[in-house]
Coordinates of C-alpha atoms and ligand atoms in Angstrom, one line a residue:
Chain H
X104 CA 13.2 -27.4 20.9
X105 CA 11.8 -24.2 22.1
X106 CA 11.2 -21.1 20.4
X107 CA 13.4 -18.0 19.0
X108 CA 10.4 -15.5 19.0
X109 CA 6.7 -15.8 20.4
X110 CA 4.5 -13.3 19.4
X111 CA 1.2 -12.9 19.3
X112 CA -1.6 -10.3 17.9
X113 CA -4.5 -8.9 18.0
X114 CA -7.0 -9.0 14.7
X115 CA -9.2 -6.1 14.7
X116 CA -12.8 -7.3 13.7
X117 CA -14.5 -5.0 11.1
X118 CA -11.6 -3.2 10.6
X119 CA -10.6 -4.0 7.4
X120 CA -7.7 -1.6 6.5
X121 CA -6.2 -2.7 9.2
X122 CA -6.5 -6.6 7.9
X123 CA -2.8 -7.6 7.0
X124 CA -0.5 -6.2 9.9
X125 CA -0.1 -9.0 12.1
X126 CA 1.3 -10.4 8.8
X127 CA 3.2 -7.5 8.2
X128 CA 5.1 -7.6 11.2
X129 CA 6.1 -11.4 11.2
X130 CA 7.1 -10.3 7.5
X131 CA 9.5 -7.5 9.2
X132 CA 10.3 -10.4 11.9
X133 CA 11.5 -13.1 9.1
X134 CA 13.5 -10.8 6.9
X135 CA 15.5 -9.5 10.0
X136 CA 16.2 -13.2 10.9
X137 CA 17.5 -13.0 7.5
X138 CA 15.1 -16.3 6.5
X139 CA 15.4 -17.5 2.6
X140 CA 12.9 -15.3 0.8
X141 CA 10.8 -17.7 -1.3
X142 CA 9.8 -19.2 2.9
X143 CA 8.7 -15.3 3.4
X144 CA 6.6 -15.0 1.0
X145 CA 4.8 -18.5 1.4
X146 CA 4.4 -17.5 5.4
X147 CA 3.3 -13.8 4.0
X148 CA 0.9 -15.4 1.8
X149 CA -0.2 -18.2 4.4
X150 CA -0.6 -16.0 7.4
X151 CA -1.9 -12.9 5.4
X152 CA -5.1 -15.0 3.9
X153 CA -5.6 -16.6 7.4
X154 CA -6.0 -13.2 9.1
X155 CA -8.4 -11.7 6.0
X156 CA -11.0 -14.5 7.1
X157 CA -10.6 -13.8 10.8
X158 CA -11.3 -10.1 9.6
X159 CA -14.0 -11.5 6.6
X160 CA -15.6 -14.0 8.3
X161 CA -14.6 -14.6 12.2
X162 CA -15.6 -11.6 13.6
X163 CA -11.7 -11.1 14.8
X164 CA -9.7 -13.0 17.0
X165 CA -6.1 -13.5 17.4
X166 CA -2.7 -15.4 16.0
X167 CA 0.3 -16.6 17.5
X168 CA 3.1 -17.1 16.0
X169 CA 6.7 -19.0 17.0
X170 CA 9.7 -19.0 15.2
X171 CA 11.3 -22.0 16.0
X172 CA 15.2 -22.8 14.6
X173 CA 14.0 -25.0 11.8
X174 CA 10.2 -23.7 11.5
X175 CA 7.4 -21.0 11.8
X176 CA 4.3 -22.3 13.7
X177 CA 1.0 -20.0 13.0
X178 CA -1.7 -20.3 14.7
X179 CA -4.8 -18.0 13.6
X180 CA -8.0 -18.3 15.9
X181 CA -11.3 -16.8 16.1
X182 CA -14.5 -17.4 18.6
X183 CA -16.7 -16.4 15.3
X184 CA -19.7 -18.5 13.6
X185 CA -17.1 -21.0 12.3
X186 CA -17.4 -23.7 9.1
X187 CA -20.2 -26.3 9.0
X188 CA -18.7 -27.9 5.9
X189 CA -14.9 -27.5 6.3
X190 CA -14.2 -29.9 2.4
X191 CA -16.8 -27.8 0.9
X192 CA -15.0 -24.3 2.3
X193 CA -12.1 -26.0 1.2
X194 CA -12.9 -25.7 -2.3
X195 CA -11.3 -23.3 -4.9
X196 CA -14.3 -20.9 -6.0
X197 CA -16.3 -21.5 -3.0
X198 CA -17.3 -18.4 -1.1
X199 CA -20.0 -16.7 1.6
X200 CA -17.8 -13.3 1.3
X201 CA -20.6 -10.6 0.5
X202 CA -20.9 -8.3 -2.0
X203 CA -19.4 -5.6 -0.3
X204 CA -16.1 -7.7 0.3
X205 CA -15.8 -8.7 -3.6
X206 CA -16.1 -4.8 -3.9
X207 CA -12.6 -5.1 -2.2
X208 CA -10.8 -7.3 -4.0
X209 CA -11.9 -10.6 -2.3
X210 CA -13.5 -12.8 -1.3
X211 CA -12.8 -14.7 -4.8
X212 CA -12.9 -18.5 -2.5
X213 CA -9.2 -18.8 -2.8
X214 CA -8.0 -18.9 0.3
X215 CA -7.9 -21.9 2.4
X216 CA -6.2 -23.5 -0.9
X217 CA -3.9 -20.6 -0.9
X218 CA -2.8 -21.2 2.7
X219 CA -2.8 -24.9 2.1
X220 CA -0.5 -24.3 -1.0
X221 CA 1.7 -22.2 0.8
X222 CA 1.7 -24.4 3.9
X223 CA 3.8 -27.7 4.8
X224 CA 1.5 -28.4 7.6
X225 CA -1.9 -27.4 7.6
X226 CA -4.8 -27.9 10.1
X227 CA -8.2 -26.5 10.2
X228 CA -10.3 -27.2 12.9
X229 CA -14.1 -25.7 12.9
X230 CA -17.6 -26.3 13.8
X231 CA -20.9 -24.1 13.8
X232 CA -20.8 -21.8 16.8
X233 CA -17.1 -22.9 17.8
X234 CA -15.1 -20.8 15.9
X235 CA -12.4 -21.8 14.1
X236 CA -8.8 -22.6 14.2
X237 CA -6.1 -22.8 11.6
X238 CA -2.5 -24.2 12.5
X239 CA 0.4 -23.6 9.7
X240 CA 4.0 -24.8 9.5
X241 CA 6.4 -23.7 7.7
X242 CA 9.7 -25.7 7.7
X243 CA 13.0 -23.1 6.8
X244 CA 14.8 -25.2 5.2
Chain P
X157 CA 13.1 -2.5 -17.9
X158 CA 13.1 0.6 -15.6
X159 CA 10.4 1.5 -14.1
X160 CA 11.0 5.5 -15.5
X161 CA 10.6 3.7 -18.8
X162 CA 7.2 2.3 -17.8
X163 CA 6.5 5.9 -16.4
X164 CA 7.1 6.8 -20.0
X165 CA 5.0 4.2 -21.6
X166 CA 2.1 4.5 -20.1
X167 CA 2.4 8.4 -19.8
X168 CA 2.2 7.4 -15.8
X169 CA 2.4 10.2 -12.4
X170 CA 4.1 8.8 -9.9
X171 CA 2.7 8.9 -6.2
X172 CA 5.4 7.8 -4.0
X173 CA 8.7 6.8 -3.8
X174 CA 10.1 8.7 -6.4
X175 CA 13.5 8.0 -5.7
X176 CA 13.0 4.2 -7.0
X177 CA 12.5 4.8 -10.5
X178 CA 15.6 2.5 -11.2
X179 CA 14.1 -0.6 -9.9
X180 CA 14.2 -3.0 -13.0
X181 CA 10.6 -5.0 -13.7
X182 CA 10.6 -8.4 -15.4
X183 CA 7.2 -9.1 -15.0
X184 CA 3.6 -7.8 -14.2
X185 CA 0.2 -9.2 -13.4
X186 CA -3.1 -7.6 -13.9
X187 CA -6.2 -8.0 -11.8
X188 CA -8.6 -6.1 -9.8
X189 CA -9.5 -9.2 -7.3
X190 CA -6.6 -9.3 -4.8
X191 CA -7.6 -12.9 -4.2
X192 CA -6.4 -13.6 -7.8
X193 CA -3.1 -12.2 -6.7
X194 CA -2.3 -14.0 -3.8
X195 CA -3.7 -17.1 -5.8
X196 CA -1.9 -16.7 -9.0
X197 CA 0.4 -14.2 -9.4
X198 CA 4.3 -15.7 -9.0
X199 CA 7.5 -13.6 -9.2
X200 CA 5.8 -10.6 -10.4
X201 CA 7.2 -7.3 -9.3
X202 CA 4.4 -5.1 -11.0
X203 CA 0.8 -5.3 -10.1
X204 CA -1.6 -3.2 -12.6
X205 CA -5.1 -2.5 -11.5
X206 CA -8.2 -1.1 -11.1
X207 CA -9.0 -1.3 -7.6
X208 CA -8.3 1.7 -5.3
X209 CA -7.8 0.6 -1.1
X210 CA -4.7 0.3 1.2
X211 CA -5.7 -3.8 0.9
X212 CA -3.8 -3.2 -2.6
X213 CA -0.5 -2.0 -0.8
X214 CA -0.6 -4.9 1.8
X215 CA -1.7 -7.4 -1.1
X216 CA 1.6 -6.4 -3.0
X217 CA 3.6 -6.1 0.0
X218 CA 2.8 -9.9 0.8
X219 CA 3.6 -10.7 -2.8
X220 CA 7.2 -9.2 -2.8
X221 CA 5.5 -6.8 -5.4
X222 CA 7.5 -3.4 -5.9
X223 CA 5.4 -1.0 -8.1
X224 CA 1.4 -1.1 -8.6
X225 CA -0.5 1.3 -11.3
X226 CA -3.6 2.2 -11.4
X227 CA -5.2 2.4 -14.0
X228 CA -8.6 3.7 -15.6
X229 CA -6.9 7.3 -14.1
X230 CA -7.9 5.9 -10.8
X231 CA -5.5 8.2 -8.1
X232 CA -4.2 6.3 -4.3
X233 CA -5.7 8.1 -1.3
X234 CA -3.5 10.3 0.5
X235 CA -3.5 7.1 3.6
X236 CA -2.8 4.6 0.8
X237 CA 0.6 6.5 -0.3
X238 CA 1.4 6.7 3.0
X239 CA 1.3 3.1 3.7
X240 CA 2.9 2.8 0.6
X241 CA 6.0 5.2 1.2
X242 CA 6.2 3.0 4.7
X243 CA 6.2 -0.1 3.0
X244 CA 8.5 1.4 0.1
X245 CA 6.4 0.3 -2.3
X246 CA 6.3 2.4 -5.5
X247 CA 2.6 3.4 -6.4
X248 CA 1.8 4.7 -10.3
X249 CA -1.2 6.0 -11.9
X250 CA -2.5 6.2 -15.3
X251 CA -5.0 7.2 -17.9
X252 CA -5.0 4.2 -19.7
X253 CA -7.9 1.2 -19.5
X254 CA -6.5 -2.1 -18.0
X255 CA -6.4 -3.5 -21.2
X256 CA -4.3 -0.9 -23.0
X257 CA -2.3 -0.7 -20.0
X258 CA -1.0 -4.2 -19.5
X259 CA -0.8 -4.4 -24.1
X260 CA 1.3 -1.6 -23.8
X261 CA 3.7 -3.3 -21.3
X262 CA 3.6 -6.6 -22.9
X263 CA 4.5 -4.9 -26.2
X264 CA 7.6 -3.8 -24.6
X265 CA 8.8 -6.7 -23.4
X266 CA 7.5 -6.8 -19.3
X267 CA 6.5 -10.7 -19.3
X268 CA 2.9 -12.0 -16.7
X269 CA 4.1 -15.3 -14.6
X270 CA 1.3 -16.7 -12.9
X271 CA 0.1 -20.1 -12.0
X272 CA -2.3 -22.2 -14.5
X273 CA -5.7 -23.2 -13.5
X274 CA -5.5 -26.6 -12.2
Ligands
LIG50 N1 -12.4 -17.9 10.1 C1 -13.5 -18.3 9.5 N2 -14.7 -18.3 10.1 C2 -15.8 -18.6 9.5 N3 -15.9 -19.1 8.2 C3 -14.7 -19.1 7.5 C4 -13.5 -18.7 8.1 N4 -12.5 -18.9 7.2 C5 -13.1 -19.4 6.1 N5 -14.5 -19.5 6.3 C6 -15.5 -20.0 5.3 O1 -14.8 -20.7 4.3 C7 -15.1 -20.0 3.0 C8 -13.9 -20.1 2.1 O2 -12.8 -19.4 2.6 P1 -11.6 -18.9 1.7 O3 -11.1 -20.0 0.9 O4 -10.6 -18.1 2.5 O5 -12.4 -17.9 0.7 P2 -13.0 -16.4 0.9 O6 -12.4 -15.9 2.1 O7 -12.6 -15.7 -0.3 O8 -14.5 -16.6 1.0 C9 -15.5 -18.6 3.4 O9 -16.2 -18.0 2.4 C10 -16.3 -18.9 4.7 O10 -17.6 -19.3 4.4
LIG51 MG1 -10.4 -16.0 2.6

């Protein structure tokens, strides 16, 4: 079945306020499709930690997102220094945020679980000095 | 219970969107690590903290949360109630510690839903 909407977006390395509006727009996208809100605020969640490590940790890259008639497909990407132990990253509590992001508010290892949670499908795919790559799927009903 | 109520309560100045004061708040959840939020908070519609950056505003607007204080008599930047007003999300301030803050709430009747520790 093909798409409804493709989109895709740009995520800003180093620029942390800006960490959140690619989110924010499939957010405006999801309620104007009128989608069930309890699946917005798992694809908010989902998508929202996914960019914050592109911004944290991947030295920025991009997502694409499709809204498809029975799903949302996500699919977050960065060329950064990727994950040499992806179970380990995996791991509630385990984090190599710095200081100065913990300053911010994160940064707290919660993330990948969080997207997982949030996630029917999820896929990550890294290796040192390949980036990484994280694939969500949200079913709508 | 309305949020002019809470204004009230916690002898609170509000920053933005001051025409929402009759939004009705159930819950609340208090934390200064936004990672905590996303993790744990569930159906709250308040967010109390300590920690001043627009990250706040986009953390509460992921979480379908309405109204965040700040507390400690920490004040939003003039680019956070910005974002805020955009987003229509309420932002609050007051005097009162975290601790006193949230006691003062939960005295009242405003409930925390989060998720346990697994
Ligand atoms: N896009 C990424 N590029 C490189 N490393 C990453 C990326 N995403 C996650 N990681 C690694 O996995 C760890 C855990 O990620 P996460 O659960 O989101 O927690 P946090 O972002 O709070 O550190 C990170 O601290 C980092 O070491
Ligand atoms: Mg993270």
């Amino acid at each position: 079945m093909s798409s409804i909407i493709k989109k895709e977006y740009d995520i800003p390395a180093n620029d942390f306020s800006l960490a959140g509006e690619a989110s924010s727009n499939v957010r405006k996208l999801l309620t104007q499709l009128g989608v069930n809100p309890t699946i917005i605020k798992r694809t908010s969640i989902a998508m929202y930690e996914a960019e914050l490590n592109v911004v944290i940790h991947g030295n920025g890259g991009k997502a694409r997102v499709e809204i498809f008639e029975d799903k949302i497909e996500i699919f977050v990407f960065d060329e950064g220094p990727g994950i040499e132990d992806i179970e380990l990253a995996m791991k509630e509590g385990y984090s190599t945020a710095p200081d100065s992001i913990r300053e911010m508010g994160f940064g707290a290892g919660m993330g990948l679980s969080n997207i997982k949670r949030n996630s029917d499908k999820f896929v990550l795919e890294s290796e040192p000095n390949k980036g990484t790559r994280v694939y969500i799927t949200i079913y709508l009903y | 219970m309305k949020l002019n109520q809470i204004v009230d309560l916690i002898k609170g100045q509000i920053h933005t969107c001051t025409d929402k004061m009759d939004i009705v708040i159930k819950s609340a959840c208090g934390a200064d690590l936004m990672s905590d939020v996303m993790a744990f908070s569930k159906e709250n519609t308040m967010l109390l903290t300590g920690l001043v950056n627009p990250q706040v505003i986009r953390t509460a607007e992921m979480m379908d949360i309405q109204a965040v204080v700040f507390v400690r008599g920490k004040k939003p930047s003039s680019e956070m109630c910005e974002l805020a007003e955009e987003k229509g999300i309420v932002l609050l301030s007051t005097d009162l510690t975290m601790f006193t803050a949230c006691g003062v709430l939960y005295k009242a009747g405003i409930l925390g839903k989060g998720r346990e520790c697994e």
